[in-house]
PDB file of N, CA and C in Angstrom:
ATOM      1  N   UNK A   1     -14.361  -9.948  11.752  1.00 76.00           N
ATOM      2  CA  UNK A   1     -13.632  -9.378  12.869  1.00 76.00           C
ATOM      3  C   UNK A   1     -12.176  -9.144  12.471  1.00 76.00           C
ATOM      4  N   UNK A   2     -11.562 -10.111  11.784  1.00 88.00           N
ATOM      5  CA  UNK A   2     -10.149  -9.978  11.442  1.00 88.00           C
ATOM      6  C   UNK A   2      -9.925  -8.811  10.468  1.00 88.00           C
ATOM      7  N   UNK A   3     -10.886  -8.575   9.577  1.00 89.00           N
ATOM      8  CA  UNK A   3     -10.729  -7.448   8.653  1.00 89.00           C
ATOM      9  C   UNK A   3     -10.826  -6.130   9.417  1.00 89.00           C
ATOM     10  N   UNK A   4     -11.654  -6.071  10.435  1.00 91.00           N
ATOM     11  CA  UNK A   4     -11.734  -4.879  11.281  1.00 91.00           C
ATOM     12  C   UNK A   4     -10.441  -4.653  12.036  1.00 91.00           C
ATOM     13  N   UNK A   5      -9.823  -5.733  12.505  1.00 93.00           N
ATOM     14  CA  UNK A   5      -8.536  -5.622  13.189  1.00 93.00           C
ATOM     15  C   UNK A   5      -7.474  -5.112  12.222  1.00 93.00           C
ATOM     16  N   UNK A   6      -7.458  -5.656  10.997  1.00 94.00           N
ATOM     17  CA  UNK A   6      -6.523  -5.167   9.987  1.00 94.00           C
ATOM     18  C   UNK A   6      -6.734  -3.680   9.749  1.00 94.00           C
ATOM     19  N   UNK A   7      -7.984  -3.254   9.658  1.00 93.00           N
ATOM     20  CA  UNK A   7      -8.284  -1.841   9.439  1.00 93.00           C
ATOM     21  C   UNK A   7      -7.725  -0.981  10.567  1.00 93.00           C
ATOM     22  N   UNK A   8      -7.870  -1.425  11.804  1.00 94.00           N
ATOM     23  CA  UNK A   8      -7.344  -0.662  12.945  1.00 94.00           C
ATOM     24  C   UNK A   8      -5.814  -0.607  12.927  1.00 94.00           C
ATOM     25  N   UNK A   9      -5.165  -1.725  12.586  1.00 94.00           N
ATOM     26  CA  UNK A   9      -3.696  -1.737  12.486  1.00 94.00           C
ATOM     27  C   UNK A   9      -3.248  -0.754  11.413  1.00 94.00           C
ATOM     28  N   UNK A  10      -3.915  -0.789  10.261  1.00 94.00           N
ATOM     29  CA  UNK A  10      -3.533   0.119   9.172  1.00 94.00           C
ATOM     30  C   UNK A  10      -3.761   1.575   9.558  1.00 94.00           C
ATOM     31  N   UNK A  11      -4.847   1.863  10.258  1.00 93.00           N
ATOM     32  CA  UNK A  11      -5.094   3.235  10.721  1.00 93.00           C
ATOM     33  C   UNK A  11      -3.994   3.686  11.673  1.00 93.00           C
ATOM     34  N   UNK A  12      -3.508   2.778  12.521  1.00 93.00           N
ATOM     35  CA  UNK A  12      -2.430   3.142  13.443  1.00 93.00           C
ATOM     36  C   UNK A  12      -1.138   3.461  12.693  1.00 93.00           C
ATOM     37  N   UNK A  13      -1.048   2.976  11.438  1.00 93.00           N
ATOM     38  CA  UNK A  13       0.104   3.267  10.580  1.00 93.00           C
ATOM     39  C   UNK A  13      -0.193   4.442   9.642  1.00 93.00           C
ATOM     40  N   UNK A  14      -1.313   5.128   9.904  1.00 91.00           N
ATOM     41  CA  UNK A  14      -1.758   6.290   9.112  1.00 91.00           C
ATOM     42  C   UNK A  14      -2.078   5.927   7.664  1.00 91.00           C
ATOM     43  N   UNK A  15      -2.676   4.764   7.483  1.00 93.00           N
ATOM     44  CA  UNK A  15      -3.092   4.297   6.162  1.00 93.00           C
ATOM     45  C   UNK A  15      -4.570   3.932   6.246  1.00 93.00           C
ATOM     46  N   UNK A  16      -5.375   4.489   5.346  1.00 91.00           N
ATOM     47  CA  UNK A  16      -6.802   4.198   5.345  1.00 91.00           C
ATOM     48  C   UNK A  16      -7.146   3.296   4.169  1.00 91.00           C
ATOM     49  N   UNK A  17      -8.313   2.724   4.232  1.00 91.00           N
ATOM     50  CA  UNK A  17      -8.805   1.853   3.170  1.00 91.00           C
ATOM     51  C   UNK A  17      -9.182   2.675   1.939  1.00 91.00           C
ATOM     52  N   UNK A  18      -9.145   2.045   0.775  1.00 89.00           N
ATOM     53  CA  UNK A  18      -9.581   2.727  -0.449  1.00 89.00           C
ATOM     54  C   UNK A  18     -11.061   3.087  -0.366  1.00 89.00           C
ATOM     55  N   UNK A  19     -11.802   2.416   0.510  1.00 85.00           N
ATOM     56  CA  UNK A  19     -13.210   2.738   0.718  1.00 85.00           C
ATOM     57  C   UNK A  19     -13.341   4.118   1.357  1.00 85.00           C
ATOM     58  N   UNK A  20     -12.359   4.501   2.170  1.00 86.00           N
ATOM     59  CA  UNK A  20     -12.402   5.772   2.886  1.00 86.00           C
ATOM     60  C   UNK A  20     -11.732   6.915   2.141  1.00 86.00           C
ATOM     61  N   UNK A  21     -10.848   6.618   1.199  1.00 82.00           N
ATOM     62  CA  UNK A  21     -10.119   7.678   0.490  1.00 82.00           C
ATOM     63  C   UNK A  21      -9.768   7.207  -0.914  1.00 82.00           C
ATOM     64  N   UNK A  22      -9.772   8.147  -1.854  1.00 82.00           N
ATOM     65  CA  UNK A  22      -9.404   7.780  -3.222  1.00 82.00           C
ATOM     66  C   UNK A  22      -8.081   8.407  -3.644  1.00 82.00           C
ATOM     67  N   UNK A  23      -7.376   9.021  -2.685  1.00 85.00           N
ATOM     68  CA  UNK A  23      -6.044   9.552  -2.971  1.00 85.00           C
ATOM     69  C   UNK A  23      -5.204   9.464  -1.711  1.00 85.00           C
ATOM     70  N   UNK A  24      -3.913   9.702  -1.851  1.00 88.00           N
ATOM     71  CA  UNK A  24      -3.000   9.554  -0.730  1.00 88.00           C
ATOM     72  C   UNK A  24      -2.613   8.093  -0.552  1.00 88.00           C
ATOM     73  N   UNK A  25      -1.875   7.806   0.506  1.00 90.00           N
ATOM     74  CA  UNK A  25      -1.473   6.432   0.798  1.00 90.00           C
ATOM     75  C   UNK A  25      -2.682   5.708   1.392  1.00 90.00           C
ATOM     76  N   UNK A  26      -2.990   4.550   0.826  1.00 94.00           N
ATOM     77  CA  UNK A  26      -4.149   3.792   1.268  1.00 94.00           C
ATOM     78  C   UNK A  26      -3.910   2.306   1.011  1.00 94.00           C
ATOM     79  N   UNK A  27      -4.832   1.467   1.458  1.00 95.00           N
ATOM     80  CA  UNK A  27      -4.662   0.033   1.226  1.00 95.00           C
ATOM     81  C   UNK A  27      -5.952  -0.565   0.680  1.00 95.00           C
ATOM     82  N   UNK A  28      -5.802  -1.728   0.055  1.00 95.00           N
ATOM     83  CA  UNK A  28      -6.969  -2.457  -0.434  1.00 95.00           C
ATOM     84  C   UNK A  28      -6.678  -3.949  -0.355  1.00 95.00           C
ATOM     85  N   UNK A  29      -7.721  -4.726  -0.535  1.00 96.00           N
ATOM     86  CA  UNK A  29      -7.600  -6.177  -0.589  1.00 96.00           C
ATOM     87  C   UNK A  29      -7.830  -6.611  -2.023  1.00 96.00           C
ATOM     88  N   UNK A  30      -6.966  -7.498  -2.515  1.00 96.00           N
ATOM     89  CA  UNK A  30      -7.104  -8.060  -3.859  1.00 96.00           C
ATOM     90  C   UNK A  30      -7.251  -9.564  -3.734  1.00 96.00           C
ATOM     91  N   UNK A  31      -8.370 -10.083  -4.212  1.00 95.00           N
ATOM     92  CA  UNK A  31      -8.606 -11.521  -4.130  1.00 95.00           C
ATOM     93  C   UNK A  31      -7.438 -12.273  -4.747  1.00 95.00           C
ATOM     94  N   UNK A  32      -7.025 -13.349  -4.078  1.00 96.00           N
ATOM     95  CA  UNK A  32      -5.881 -14.132  -4.545  1.00 96.00           C
ATOM     96  C   UNK A  32      -6.067 -15.593  -4.160  1.00 96.00           C
ATOM     97  N   UNK A  33      -5.481 -16.486  -4.945  1.00 95.00           N
ATOM     98  CA  UNK A  33      -5.504 -17.918  -4.652  1.00 95.00           C
ATOM     99  C   UNK A  33      -4.270 -18.237  -3.814  1.00 95.00           C
ATOM    100  N   UNK A  34      -4.467 -18.317  -2.498  1.00 96.00           N
ATOM    101  CA  UNK A  34      -3.375 -18.540  -1.556  1.00 96.00           C
ATOM    102  C   UNK A  34      -3.645 -19.880  -0.857  1.00 96.00           C
ATOM    103  N   UNK A  35      -2.768 -20.876  -1.016  1.00 95.00           N
ATOM    104  CA  UNK A  35      -3.031 -22.217  -0.481  1.00 95.00           C
ATOM    105  C   UNK A  35      -3.316 -22.271   1.019  1.00 95.00           C
ATOM    106  N   UNK A  36      -2.821 -21.327   1.783  1.00 95.00           N
ATOM    107  CA  UNK A  36      -3.048 -21.294   3.226  1.00 95.00           C
ATOM    108  C   UNK A  36      -4.520 -21.077   3.558  1.00 95.00           C
ATOM    109  N   UNK A  37      -5.240 -20.418   2.643  1.00 96.00           N
ATOM    110  CA  UNK A  37      -6.630 -20.035   2.890  1.00 96.00           C
ATOM    111  C   UNK A  37      -7.589 -20.841   2.018  1.00 96.00           C
ATOM    112  N   UNK A  38      -8.849 -20.884   2.435  1.00 95.00           N
ATOM    113  CA  UNK A  38      -9.886 -21.537   1.648  1.00 95.00           C
ATOM    114  C   UNK A  38      -9.967 -20.902   0.262  1.00 95.00           C
ATOM    115  N   UNK A  39     -10.235 -21.681  -0.769  1.00 95.00           N
ATOM    116  CA  UNK A  39     -10.389 -21.105  -2.114  1.00 95.00           C
ATOM    117  C   UNK A  39     -11.468 -20.018  -2.118  1.00 95.00           C
ATOM    118  N   UNK A  40     -11.143 -18.880  -2.695  1.00 93.00           N
ATOM    119  CA  UNK A  40     -12.084 -17.764  -2.755  1.00 93.00           C
ATOM    120  C   UNK A  40     -12.197 -16.978  -1.470  1.00 93.00           C
ATOM    121  N   UNK A  41     -11.422 -17.348  -0.460  1.00 94.00           N
ATOM    122  CA  UNK A  41     -11.501 -16.679   0.850  1.00 94.00           C
ATOM    123  C   UNK A  41     -10.172 -16.082   1.286  1.00 94.00           C
ATOM    124  N   UNK A  42      -9.278 -15.862   0.336  1.00 96.00           N
ATOM    125  CA  UNK A  42      -7.986 -15.267   0.648  1.00 96.00           C
ATOM    126  C   UNK A  42      -7.751 -14.036  -0.203  1.00 96.00           C
ATOM    127  N   UNK A  43      -6.966 -13.111   0.315  1.00 97.00           N
ATOM    128  CA  UNK A  43      -6.670 -11.888  -0.426  1.00 97.00           C
ATOM    129  C   UNK A  43      -5.289 -11.370  -0.050  1.00 97.00           C
ATOM    130  N   UNK A  44      -4.705 -10.645  -0.991  1.00 98.00           N
ATOM    131  CA  UNK A  44      -3.468  -9.930  -0.712  1.00 98.00           C
ATOM    132  C   UNK A  44      -3.819  -8.559  -0.151  1.00 98.00           C
ATOM    133  N   UNK A  45      -3.066  -8.118   0.834  1.00 97.00           N
ATOM    134  CA  UNK A  45      -3.212  -6.772   1.376  1.00 97.00           C
ATOM    135  C   UNK A  45      -2.227  -5.897   0.597  1.00 97.00           C
ATOM    136  N   UNK A  46      -2.779  -4.932  -0.136  1.00 97.00           N
ATOM    137  CA  UNK A  46      -1.968  -4.102  -1.016  1.00 97.00           C
ATOM    138  C   UNK A  46      -1.893  -2.668  -0.506  1.00 97.00           C
ATOM    139  N   UNK A  47      -0.697  -2.103  -0.493  1.00 96.00           N
ATOM    140  CA  UNK A  47      -0.484  -0.703  -0.155  1.00 96.00           C
ATOM    141  C   UNK A  47      -0.437   0.079  -1.460  1.00 96.00           C
ATOM    142  N   UNK A  48      -1.240   1.113  -1.557  1.00 95.00           N
ATOM    143  CA  UNK A  48      -1.248   1.961  -2.739  1.00 95.00           C
ATOM    144  C   UNK A  48      -0.615   3.297  -2.351  1.00 95.00           C
ATOM    145  N   UNK A  49       0.481   3.625  -3.001  1.00 92.00           N
ATOM    146  CA  UNK A  49       1.206   4.858  -2.705  1.00 92.00           C
ATOM    147  C   UNK A  49       0.545   6.050  -3.385  1.00 92.00           C
ATOM    148  N   UNK A  50       0.959   7.251  -2.994  1.00 91.00           N
ATOM    149  CA  UNK A  50       0.384   8.470  -3.551  1.00 91.00           C
ATOM    150  C   UNK A  50       0.535   8.551  -5.063  1.00 91.00           C
ATOM    151  N   UNK A  51       1.609   7.967  -5.606  1.00 92.00           N
ATOM    152  CA  UNK A  51       1.836   8.003  -7.048  1.00 92.00           C
ATOM    153  C   UNK A  51       1.073   6.910  -7.794  1.00 92.00           C
ATOM    154  N   UNK A  52       0.274   6.110  -7.066  1.00 90.00           N
ATOM    155  CA  UNK A  52      -0.518   5.058  -7.684  1.00 90.00           C
ATOM    156  C   UNK A  52       0.172   3.706  -7.755  1.00 90.00           C
ATOM    157  N   UNK A  53       1.462   3.656  -7.438  1.00 94.00           N
ATOM    158  CA  UNK A  53       2.159   2.371  -7.425  1.00 94.00           C
ATOM    159  C   UNK A  53       1.666   1.550  -6.232  1.00 94.00           C
ATOM    160  N   UNK A  54       1.791   0.231  -6.337  1.00 94.00           N
ATOM    161  CA  UNK A  54       1.309  -0.622  -5.255  1.00 94.00           C
ATOM    162  C   UNK A  54       2.386  -1.602  -4.805  1.00 94.00           C
ATOM    163  N   UNK A  55       2.219  -2.066  -3.571  1.00 96.00           N
ATOM    164  CA  UNK A  55       3.160  -2.982  -2.940  1.00 96.00           C
ATOM    165  C   UNK A  55       2.359  -3.989  -2.137  1.00 96.00           C
ATOM    166  N   UNK A  56       2.667  -5.274  -2.302  1.00 97.00           N
ATOM    167  CA  UNK A  56       1.991  -6.296  -1.512  1.00 97.00           C
ATOM    168  C   UNK A  56       2.561  -6.283  -0.096  1.00 97.00           C
ATOM    169  N   UNK A  57       1.690  -6.033   0.887  1.00 97.00           N
ATOM    170  CA  UNK A  57       2.108  -6.000   2.292  1.00 97.00           C
ATOM    171  C   UNK A  57       1.939  -7.340   2.986  1.00 97.00           C
ATOM    172  N   UNK A  58       0.963  -8.134   2.543  1.00 97.00           N
ATOM    173  CA  UNK A  58       0.700  -9.397   3.225  1.00 97.00           C
ATOM    174  C   UNK A  58      -0.547 -10.060   2.703  1.00 97.00           C
ATOM    175  N   UNK A  59      -1.157 -10.887   3.567  1.00 97.00           N
ATOM    176  CA  UNK A  59      -2.334 -11.657   3.174  1.00 97.00           C
ATOM    177  C   UNK A  59      -3.367 -11.669   4.297  1.00 97.00           C
ATOM    178  N   UNK A  60      -4.601 -12.019   3.921  1.00 97.00           N
ATOM    179  CA  UNK A  60      -5.701 -12.146   4.880  1.00 97.00           C
ATOM    180  C   UNK A  60      -6.653 -13.209   4.354  1.00 97.00           C
ATOM    181  N   UNK A  61      -7.287 -13.959   5.252  1.00 96.00           N
ATOM    182  CA  UNK A  61      -8.264 -14.932   4.797  1.00 96.00           C
ATOM    183  C   UNK A  61      -8.703 -15.903   5.883  1.00 96.00           C
ATOM    184  N   UNK A  62      -9.500 -16.871   5.451  1.00 96.00           N
ATOM    185  CA  UNK A  62      -9.979 -17.944   6.325  1.00 96.00           C
ATOM    186  C   UNK A  62      -9.080 -19.157   6.087  1.00 96.00           C
ATOM    187  N   UNK A  63      -8.475 -19.652   7.145  1.00 96.00           N
ATOM    188  CA  UNK A  63      -7.514 -20.746   7.009  1.00 96.00           C
ATOM    189  C   UNK A  63      -8.146 -22.008   6.429  1.00 96.00           C
ATOM    190  N   UNK A  64      -7.393 -22.660   5.563  1.00 97.00           N
ATOM    191  CA  UNK A  64      -7.801 -23.913   4.923  1.00 97.00           C
ATOM    192  C   UNK A  64      -7.878 -25.014   5.986  1.00 97.00           C
ATOM    193  N   UNK A  65      -8.833 -25.950   5.860  1.00 96.00           N
ATOM    194  CA  UNK A  65      -8.944 -27.049   6.836  1.00 96.00           C
ATOM    195  C   UNK A  65      -7.652 -27.832   7.032  1.00 96.00           C
ATOM    196  N   UNK A  66      -6.856 -27.998   5.990  1.00 96.00           N
ATOM    197  CA  UNK A  66      -5.583 -28.715   6.131  1.00 96.00           C
ATOM    198  C   UNK A  66      -4.647 -27.963   7.081  1.00 96.00           C
ATOM    199  N   UNK A  67      -4.635 -26.649   6.976  1.00 96.00           N
ATOM    200  CA  UNK A  67      -3.811 -25.827   7.883  1.00 96.00           C
ATOM    201  C   UNK A  67      -4.328 -25.964   9.310  1.00 96.00           C
ATOM    202  N   UNK A  68      -5.652 -25.918   9.465  1.00 97.00           N
ATOM    203  CA  UNK A  68      -6.236 -26.088  10.800  1.00 97.00           C
ATOM    204  C   UNK A  68      -5.816 -27.420  11.406  1.00 97.00           C
ATOM    205  N   UNK A  69      -5.851 -28.475  10.596  1.00 96.00           N
ATOM    206  CA  UNK A  69      -5.458 -29.802  11.070  1.00 96.00           C
ATOM    207  C   UNK A  69      -3.996 -29.870  11.469  1.00 96.00           C
ATOM    208  N   UNK A  70      -3.148 -29.178  10.723  1.00 96.00           N
ATOM    209  CA  UNK A  70      -1.716 -29.176  11.046  1.00 96.00           C
ATOM    210  C   UNK A  70      -1.435 -28.583  12.423  1.00 96.00           C
ATOM    211  N   UNK A  71      -2.328 -27.708  12.884  1.00 96.00           N
ATOM    212  CA  UNK A  71      -2.147 -27.072  14.189  1.00 96.00           C
ATOM    213  C   UNK A  71      -3.161 -27.578  15.210  1.00 96.00           C
ATOM    214  N   UNK A  72      -3.864 -28.661  14.863  1.00 97.00           N
ATOM    215  CA  UNK A  72      -4.859 -29.282  15.742  1.00 97.00           C
ATOM    216  C   UNK A  72      -5.914 -28.269  16.201  1.00 97.00           C
ATOM    217  N   UNK A  73      -6.330 -27.396  15.283  1.00 96.00           N
ATOM    218  CA  UNK A  73      -7.386 -26.417  15.571  1.00 96.00           C
ATOM    219  C   UNK A  73      -8.723 -27.014  15.163  1.00 96.00           C
ATOM    220  N   UNK A  74      -9.721 -26.880  16.005  1.00 95.00           N
ATOM    221  CA  UNK A  74     -11.022 -27.520  15.780  1.00 95.00           C
ATOM    222  C   UNK A  74     -12.077 -26.571  15.217  1.00 95.00           C
ATOM    223  N   UNK A  75     -11.849 -25.289  15.282  1.00 96.00           N
ATOM    224  CA  UNK A  75     -12.840 -24.314  14.811  1.00 96.00           C
ATOM    225  C   UNK A  75     -12.241 -23.471  13.686  1.00 96.00           C
ATOM    226  N   UNK A  76     -13.103 -22.902  12.840  1.00 95.00           N
ATOM    227  CA  UNK A  76     -12.603 -22.044  11.759  1.00 95.00           C
ATOM    228  C   UNK A  76     -11.802 -20.861  12.310  1.00 95.00           C
ATOM    229  N   UNK A  77     -10.783 -20.470  11.565  1.00 96.00           N
ATOM    230  CA  UNK A  77      -9.911 -19.374  11.989  1.00 96.00           C
ATOM    231  C   UNK A  77      -9.667 -18.437  10.811  1.00 96.00           C
ATOM    232  N   UNK A  78      -9.804 -17.158  11.055  1.00 95.00           N
ATOM    233  CA  UNK A  78      -9.408 -16.133  10.089  1.00 95.00           C
ATOM    234  C   UNK A  78      -8.114 -15.524  10.575  1.00 95.00           C
ATOM    235  N   UNK A  79      -7.264 -15.126   9.639  1.00 96.00           N
ATOM    236  CA  UNK A  79      -5.957 -14.590  10.029  1.00 96.00           C
ATOM    237  C   UNK A  79      -5.471 -13.593   8.987  1.00 96.00           C
ATOM    238  N   UNK A  80      -4.533 -12.762   9.410  1.00 96.00           N
ATOM    239  CA  UNK A  80      -3.826 -11.912   8.461  1.00 96.00           C
ATOM    240  C   UNK A  80      -2.393 -11.769   8.916  1.00 96.00           C
ATOM    241  N   UNK A  81      -1.542 -11.462   7.960  1.00 96.00           N
ATOM    242  CA  UNK A  81      -0.150 -11.147   8.269  1.00 96.00           C
ATOM    243  C   UNK A  81       0.262 -10.016   7.336  1.00 96.00           C
ATOM    244  N   UNK A  82       1.003  -9.060   7.875  1.00 96.00           N
ATOM    245  CA  UNK A  82       1.495  -7.965   7.059  1.00 96.00           C
ATOM    246  C   UNK A  82       2.940  -7.665   7.433  1.00 96.00           C
ATOM    247  N   UNK A  83       3.648  -7.105   6.480  1.00 96.00           N
ATOM    248  CA  UNK A  83       5.007  -6.645   6.679  1.00 96.00           C
ATOM    249  C   UNK A  83       4.939  -5.153   6.981  1.00 96.00           C
ATOM    250  N   UNK A  84       5.371  -4.739   8.177  1.00 92.00           N
ATOM    251  CA  UNK A  84       5.313  -3.325   8.513  1.00 92.00           C
ATOM    252  C   UNK A  84       6.605  -2.587   8.198  1.00 92.00           C
ATOM    253  N   UNK A  85       7.588  -3.293   7.656  1.00 93.00           N
ATOM    254  CA  UNK A  85       8.879  -2.677   7.345  1.00 93.00           C
ATOM    255  C   UNK A  85       8.751  -1.421   6.479  1.00 93.00           C
ATOM    256  N   UNK A  86       7.849  -1.374   5.487  1.00 91.00           N
ATOM    257  CA  UNK A  86       7.747  -0.148   4.679  1.00 91.00           C
ATOM    258  C   UNK A  86       7.349   1.093   5.490  1.00 91.00           C
ATOM    259  N   UNK A  87       6.864   0.909   6.705  1.00 88.00           N
ATOM    260  CA  UNK A  87       6.422   2.036   7.531  1.00 88.00           C
ATOM    261  C   UNK A  87       7.495   2.487   8.528  1.00 88.00           C
ATOM    262  N   UNK A  88       8.571   1.752   8.626  1.00 86.00           N
ATOM    263  CA  UNK A  88       9.617   2.079   9.605  1.00 86.00           C
ATOM    264  C   UNK A  88      10.590   3.101   9.073  1.00 86.00           C
TER     265      UNK A  88
END
């Protein structure tokens, strides 16, 4: 569900997934080891510009149990965060 929400946010910024387009401004997920998320369940959200250069916009993943405990959350949580400043 959270990846679908990310997709809708990116579409509202006129950016599509690399699955939908192979040129123009688009975004992709790159697996990453991010302590906030479960091992193997976190990724960087990358913006790919028309010239092929890329910029890390944020992260997405399933929160690590330690993070859940810090916020007294009892159920698994998926989350993402992105920086929208490059679009302003």
